[in-house]
Coordinates of C-alpha atoms (C1' of nucleotides) in Angstrom, one line a residue:
Chain A
M1 CA 105.4 173.9 95.0
N2 CA 103.7 173.8 91.6
I3 CA 104.2 171.1 89.1
G4 CA 106.2 173.5 87.0
E5 CA 108.5 174.4 89.9
A6 CA 108.9 170.7 90.7
A7 CA 109.8 170.1 87.1
N8 CA 112.4 172.8 87.1
A9 CA 113.8 171.5 90.4
S10 CA 114.0 167.9 89.3
G11 CA 114.8 168.0 85.6
V12 CA 111.6 166.0 84.9
S13 CA 109.1 167.7 82.6
A14 CA 105.7 168.5 84.0
K15 CA 104.3 166.2 81.3
M16 CA 106.4 163.3 82.5
I17 CA 105.6 164.0 86.2
R18 CA 101.9 163.5 85.3
Y19 CA 102.8 160.4 83.3
Y20 CA 104.7 158.8 86.1
E21 CA 101.8 159.6 88.4
S22 CA 99.4 158.0 86.0
V23 CA 101.4 154.7 85.8
G24 CA 101.7 154.6 89.6
L25 CA 105.4 155.3 89.8
I26 CA 104.8 158.3 92.1
P27 CA 101.8 158.8 94.4
Y28 CA 98.9 161.2 93.9
P29 CA 100.1 164.5 95.3
H30 CA 98.0 166.8 97.4
R31 CA 96.0 169.4 95.5
T32 CA 95.1 173.0 96.2
H33 CA 91.4 173.9 96.4
S34 CA 91.6 174.7 92.7
G35 CA 93.0 171.4 91.8
Y36 CA 96.7 172.3 91.3
R37 CA 99.2 169.6 92.3
V38 CA 101.4 170.5 95.2
Y39 CA 104.8 169.0 95.7
R40 CA 107.2 168.9 98.6
Q41 CA 111.0 168.9 98.6
E42 CA 110.8 165.1 99.2
D43 CA 108.9 164.6 96.0
V44 CA 111.5 166.4 94.1
H45 CA 114.1 164.1 95.6
V46 CA 112.1 161.1 94.3
L47 CA 111.8 162.7 90.9
R48 CA 115.5 163.3 90.7
F49 CA 116.0 159.6 91.6
I50 CA 113.8 158.7 88.7
R51 CA 115.5 161.1 86.4
R52 CA 118.9 159.7 87.2
A53 CA 117.8 156.2 86.8
R54 CA 116.3 157.0 83.4
D55 CA 119.6 158.6 82.4
L56 CA 121.2 155.3 83.3
G57 CA 118.8 153.5 80.9
F58 CA 116.6 151.8 83.4
P59 CA 113.1 151.2 82.1
V60 CA 110.2 152.4 84.2
E61 CA 109.4 149.0 85.5
Q62 CA 112.8 148.5 86.9
I63 CA 112.7 152.0 88.4
R64 CA 109.6 151.0 90.2
E65 CA 111.5 148.1 91.8
L66 CA 114.4 150.4 92.6
L67 CA 112.2 152.9 94.2
A68 CA 110.5 150.3 96.3
L69 CA 113.9 149.1 97.5
W70 CA 115.1 152.6 98.0
Q71 CA 112.2 153.3 100.3
D72 CA 112.5 150.0 102.1
R73 CA 114.9 150.6 105.0
S74 CA 115.4 146.9 105.6
R75 CA 116.2 145.9 102.0
A76 CA 119.3 143.9 101.2
S77 CA 121.7 145.5 98.9
S78 CA 122.0 142.2 97.0
E79 CA 118.5 142.8 95.5
V80 CA 119.5 146.2 94.2
K81 CA 122.8 144.8 92.9
G82 CA 120.8 142.1 91.1
I83 CA 118.6 144.6 89.3
A84 CA 121.6 146.8 88.4
R85 CA 123.5 143.8 87.1
R86 CA 120.6 142.8 84.9
Q87 CA 120.5 146.3 83.6
V88 CA 124.3 146.2 82.9
E89 CA 123.8 143.0 81.0
E90 CA 120.9 144.5 78.9
L91 CA 122.9 147.6 78.1
N92 CA 125.8 145.4 77.1
A93 CA 123.7 143.3 74.8
R94 CA 122.4 146.4 73.1
I95 CA 125.9 147.8 72.8
V96 CA 127.3 144.5 71.3
Q97 CA 124.4 144.6 68.7
L98 CA 125.0 148.2 67.8
V99 CA 128.7 147.8 67.5
A100 CA 128.2 144.9 65.2
M101 CA 125.9 147.0 63.0
R102 CA 128.3 149.9 63.0
D103 CA 131.3 147.9 62.1
T104 CA 129.6 146.1 59.3
L105 CA 128.4 149.3 57.9
R106 CA 131.7 151.1 58.4
H107 CA 133.4 148.3 56.6
L108 CA 131.0 148.7 53.7
V109 CA 131.5 152.5 53.7
E110 CA 135.3 152.1 53.5
H111 CA 134.9 149.9 50.5
C112 CA 132.7 152.3 48.6
S113 CA 134.4 154.6 46.2
G114 CA 131.9 157.4 46.9
D115 CA 132.3 159.0 43.5
D116 CA 130.1 159.5 40.4
R117 CA 130.2 155.9 39.4
P118 CA 127.1 153.9 40.2
S119 CA 129.0 150.9 41.5
C120 CA 128.5 150.6 45.2
P121 CA 129.4 147.7 47.6
I122 CA 126.9 149.1 50.2
L123 CA 123.9 148.5 48.0
D124 CA 125.4 145.3 46.7
D125 CA 125.6 144.0 50.2
L126 CA 122.1 145.1 51.1
A127 CA 120.9 143.4 47.9
D128 CA 122.9 140.3 48.3
A129 CA 120.9 137.7 50.2
A130 CA 123.9 135.4 50.4
H131 CA 124.7 137.0 53.8
D132 CA 121.5 135.9 55.3
S133 CA 122.6 137.7 58.4
H134 CA 119.1 137.5 59.9
E135 CA 119.4 133.8 60.2
Q136 CA 122.7 134.1 61.9
G137 CA 121.5 136.3 64.7
I138 CA 122.9 139.7 63.9
I139 CA 119.6 141.0 64.9
Chain B
M1 CA 103.4 133.6 46.0
N2 CA 101.3 134.3 49.0
I3 CA 102.2 136.9 51.6
G4 CA 103.1 134.1 54.0
E5 CA 105.4 132.5 51.5
A6 CA 107.0 135.9 50.8
A7 CA 107.4 136.4 54.5
N8 CA 109.1 133.1 54.9
A9 CA 111.3 133.7 51.9
S10 CA 112.4 137.1 52.9
G11 CA 112.5 137.0 56.7
V12 CA 110.0 139.9 56.9
S13 CA 106.8 139.1 58.7
A14 CA 103.5 139.2 56.8
K15 CA 102.5 141.9 59.2
M16 CA 105.5 144.1 58.4
I17 CA 105.1 143.5 54.7
R18 CA 101.6 145.0 54.9
Y19 CA 103.0 147.8 57.0
Y20 CA 105.8 148.6 54.6
E21 CA 103.2 148.6 51.8
S22 CA 101.0 151.0 53.9
V23 CA 103.8 153.5 54.3
G24 CA 104.7 153.4 50.7
L25 CA 108.1 151.6 51.1
I26 CA 107.0 148.9 48.7
P27 CA 104.4 149.2 46.0
Y28 CA 100.9 147.7 46.0
P29 CA 101.2 144.1 44.8
H30 CA 98.9 142.4 42.4
R31 CA 95.9 140.6 43.9
T32 CA 94.1 137.4 43.2
H33 CA 90.4 137.5 42.4
S34 CA 89.8 136.9 46.1
G35 CA 92.0 139.7 47.2
Y36 CA 95.1 137.8 48.2
R37 CA 98.3 139.7 47.7
V38 CA 100.6 138.0 45.1
Y39 CA 104.4 138.5 45.2
R40 CA 107.1 137.7 42.7
Q41 CA 110.7 136.6 43.4
E42 CA 111.7 140.2 42.7
D43 CA 109.5 141.5 45.5
V44 CA 111.2 139.0 47.8
H45 CA 114.5 140.4 46.8
V46 CA 113.3 143.9 47.8
L47 CA 112.0 142.6 51.1
R48 CA 115.4 141.0 51.8
F49 CA 117.0 144.3 51.0
I50 CA 114.8 146.0 53.5
R51 CA 115.3 143.4 56.1
R52 CA 119.0 143.6 55.9
A53 CA 119.0 147.4 56.1
R54 CA 116.8 147.2 59.2
D55 CA 119.3 144.7 60.6
L56 CA 121.9 147.4 60.1
G57 CA 119.8 149.8 62.0
F58 CA 118.6 152.0 59.2
P59 CA 115.3 153.7 59.9
V60 CA 112.6 153.3 57.4
E61 CA 113.0 156.7 55.9
Q62 CA 116.6 156.1 55.1
I63 CA 115.7 152.7 53.7
R64 CA 113.3 154.6 51.4
E65 CA 116.2 156.6 50.1
L66 CA 118.5 153.6 49.8
L67 CA 115.8 151.7 47.8
A68 CA 115.4 154.6 45.5
L69 CA 119.1 154.8 44.9
W70 CA 119.3 151.0 44.5
Q71 CA 116.7 151.1 41.8
D72 CA 118.3 154.1 40.1
R73 CA 120.8 152.7 37.7
S74 CA 122.5 156.1 37.2
R75 CA 122.9 157.0 40.8
A76 CA 126.3 158.0 42.1
S77 CA 127.7 155.8 44.9
S78 CA 128.7 159.0 46.8
E79 CA 125.0 159.5 47.6
V80 CA 124.8 156.0 49.1
K81 CA 128.0 156.5 50.9
G82 CA 126.7 159.7 52.5
I83 CA 123.6 158.0 53.8
A84 CA 125.6 155.1 55.2
R85 CA 128.1 157.4 56.8
R86 CA 125.3 159.3 58.5
Q87 CA 124.0 156.0 59.8
V88 CA 127.4 155.0 61.1
E89 CA 127.6 158.3 62.9
E90 CA 124.2 157.8 64.4
L91 CA 125.0 154.3 65.5
N92 CA 128.2 155.6 67.0
A93 CA 126.5 158.3 69.0
R94 CA 124.1 155.8 70.5
I95 CA 126.9 153.4 71.3
V96 CA 128.9 156.1 73.1
Q97 CA 125.8 157.0 75.1
L98 CA 125.1 153.4 76.1
V99 CA 128.7 152.7 77.0
A100 CA 128.7 155.7 79.3
M101 CA 125.6 154.4 81.0
R102 CA 126.9 150.9 81.3
D103 CA 130.2 151.9 82.7
T104 CA 128.7 154.2 85.3
L105 CA 126.3 151.4 86.3
R106 CA 129.0 148.8 86.3
H107 CA 131.2 151.0 88.5
L108 CA 128.3 151.3 90.9
V109 CA 127.7 147.5 90.8
E110 CA 131.3 146.8 91.6
H111 CA 131.1 149.0 94.7
C112 CA 128.0 147.4 96.1
S113 CA 128.6 144.7 98.6
G114 CA 125.5 142.8 97.5
D115 CA 124.9 141.1 100.8
D116 CA 122.2 141.3 103.4
R117 CA 123.1 144.7 104.6
P118 CA 120.9 147.6 103.4
S119 CA 123.8 149.9 102.6
C120 CA 124.1 150.3 98.8
P121 CA 126.1 152.7 96.8
I122 CA 123.8 152.2 93.8
L123 CA 120.8 153.6 95.5
D124 CA 122.9 156.2 97.2
D125 CA 124.1 157.4 93.8
L126 CA 120.6 157.4 92.3
A127 CA 119.4 159.4 95.3
D128 CA 122.3 161.8 95.3
A129 CA 121.4 164.8 93.3
A130 CA 125.0 166.1 93.6
H131 CA 125.9 164.3 90.4
D132 CA 123.4 166.3 88.4
S133 CA 124.4 164.2 85.4
H134 CA 121.4 165.4 83.4
E135 CA 122.9 168.9 83.4
Q136 CA 126.2 167.7 82.2
G137 CA 124.9 165.9 79.2
I138 CA 125.2 162.2 80.0
I139 CA 121.9 161.9 78.3
Chain C
dG1 C1' 87.7 195.8 89.6
dC2 C1' 89.6 194.5 84.9
dT3 C1' 92.8 192.5 81.9
dA4 C1' 96.8 190.2 80.2
dG5 C1' 99.7 186.5 80.4
dA6 C1' 101.7 182.8 82.6
dC7 C1' 100.5 179.2 84.8
dC8 C1' 97.5 175.0 85.8
dT9 C1' 93.9 171.1 84.6
dT10 C1' 92.2 167.0 81.6
dC11 C1' 91.9 164.8 77.3
dC12 C1' 93.4 163.2 72.9
dC13 C1' 96.8 162.5 69.2
dA14 C1' 101.5 161.4 67.1
dC15 C1' 105.8 159.3 66.9
dC16 C1' 108.3 154.4 65.5
dG17 C1' 108.2 149.7 64.4
dT18 C1' 106.2 145.7 65.7
dT19 C1' 103.0 142.4 67.6
dG20 C1' 98.4 140.9 69.0
dT21 C1' 93.7 140.1 68.4
dA22 C1' 89.1 140.0 66.4
dA23 C1' 85.8 139.1 62.8
dG24 C1' 85.3 137.5 58.6
dG25 C1' 86.6 135.4 53.7
dT26 C1' 89.1 131.6 51.0
dC27 C1' 91.6 127.7 49.8
dA28 C1' 93.1 122.8 49.8
dA29 C1' 93.0 118.2 51.8
dG30 C1' 90.4 114.6 53.7
Chain D
dC1 C1' 81.1 119.3 53.6
dT2 C1' 84.0 120.0 57.2
dT3 C1' 88.4 121.2 59.1
dG4 C1' 92.3 123.9 59.6
dA5 C1' 95.5 126.8 57.7
dC6 C1' 95.8 130.5 55.3
dC7 C1' 94.2 135.3 53.9
dT8 C1' 91.7 140.1 54.4
dT9 C1' 90.9 144.6 57.1
dA10 C1' 90.8 147.3 61.3
dC11 C1' 91.9 148.5 65.7
dA12 C1' 94.7 148.5 70.1
dA13 C1' 98.9 148.0 72.6
dC14 C1' 103.6 148.6 73.7
dG15 C1' 107.4 152.8 76.0
dG16 C1' 108.3 157.1 76.8
dT17 C1' 107.9 161.6 75.3
dG18 C1' 106.1 165.8 73.0
dG19 C1' 102.3 168.6 71.1
dG20 C1' 98.1 170.8 71.3
dA21 C1' 93.2 172.1 72.3
dA22 C1' 89.8 173.9 75.5
dG23 C1' 89.1 175.5 79.7
dG24 C1' 90.2 177.1 84.8
dT25 C1' 93.3 180.0 88.0
dC26 C1' 96.7 182.9 89.8
dT27 C1' 99.4 187.3 89.8
dA28 C1' 101.0 191.8 88.2
dG29 C1' 99.9 196.1 86.5
dC30 C1' 96.5 199.5 85.4

DNA sequence: GCTAGACCTTCCCACCGTTGTAAGGTCAAG
DNA sequence: CTTGACCTTACAACGGTGGGAAGGTCTAGC
């Protein structure tokens, strides 16, 4: 199987397959005499695993851990659960942050007349240092 | 005022002040005879504006628009409202995506025993191509 | 056997916003 | 005059992905 076919079969672009190889997430594959990478069905399985984990927001380094655990037949599920729980917490932190941003902004939008007049609470708020949100940890 | 003082007063790092200058978000400041950048209170005000907008998740290019509108005394608030509304929509899209990820993962975590046994639905799910979530648009 | 086009290879660049680091100049206090 | 805290520019790195150039290879059709 060519890299292009593996890409189609896995949903991971050829570009990214080479990248994952370069960072050691997947092993160097066999090559044809002319240097083409050759993949087996099993490799596609691994690529799908990676793809799905990326879809779930796992960073590459955590996928590396998950792959190692996946391929370790004697692993304890508690290790995997720990990584996943960490990831849930990280996702949650980002969600909380984004929701706070969105709500602040939505509030401002709702109080802006949005007509031809220049008066605008959105800009007023951005300009008004009295909020000092950056010292209160909104970021 | 030095760049360091302006950084302290605005909450924007000296590094980022130079960066914003380099991408044309803020103008070239005056310099001392020895080449040090000199800032006025007004510049700090602009930097705070940028900082707060970044805190609200605005990308630099949108901040450029907002700054232009802020400094345009005859602008219509509807323009500002439009930009802010766009940003609310973008934040919302990212939130929806992250929440979907988190909930999927949390569901998996809840169904993982997390003990010494190797059986683990989290890895099973990642390995199981039957979900094919990437073809159903979870990403 | 030749050619066209669809693949493959490696290598480098860009994105975005931020931080780090290195090599050098400058200022103020002791 | 030295020390240390500042400043300057310039370059690299991060993470993950896409784009493209320059060249090799395979396959189908003639």
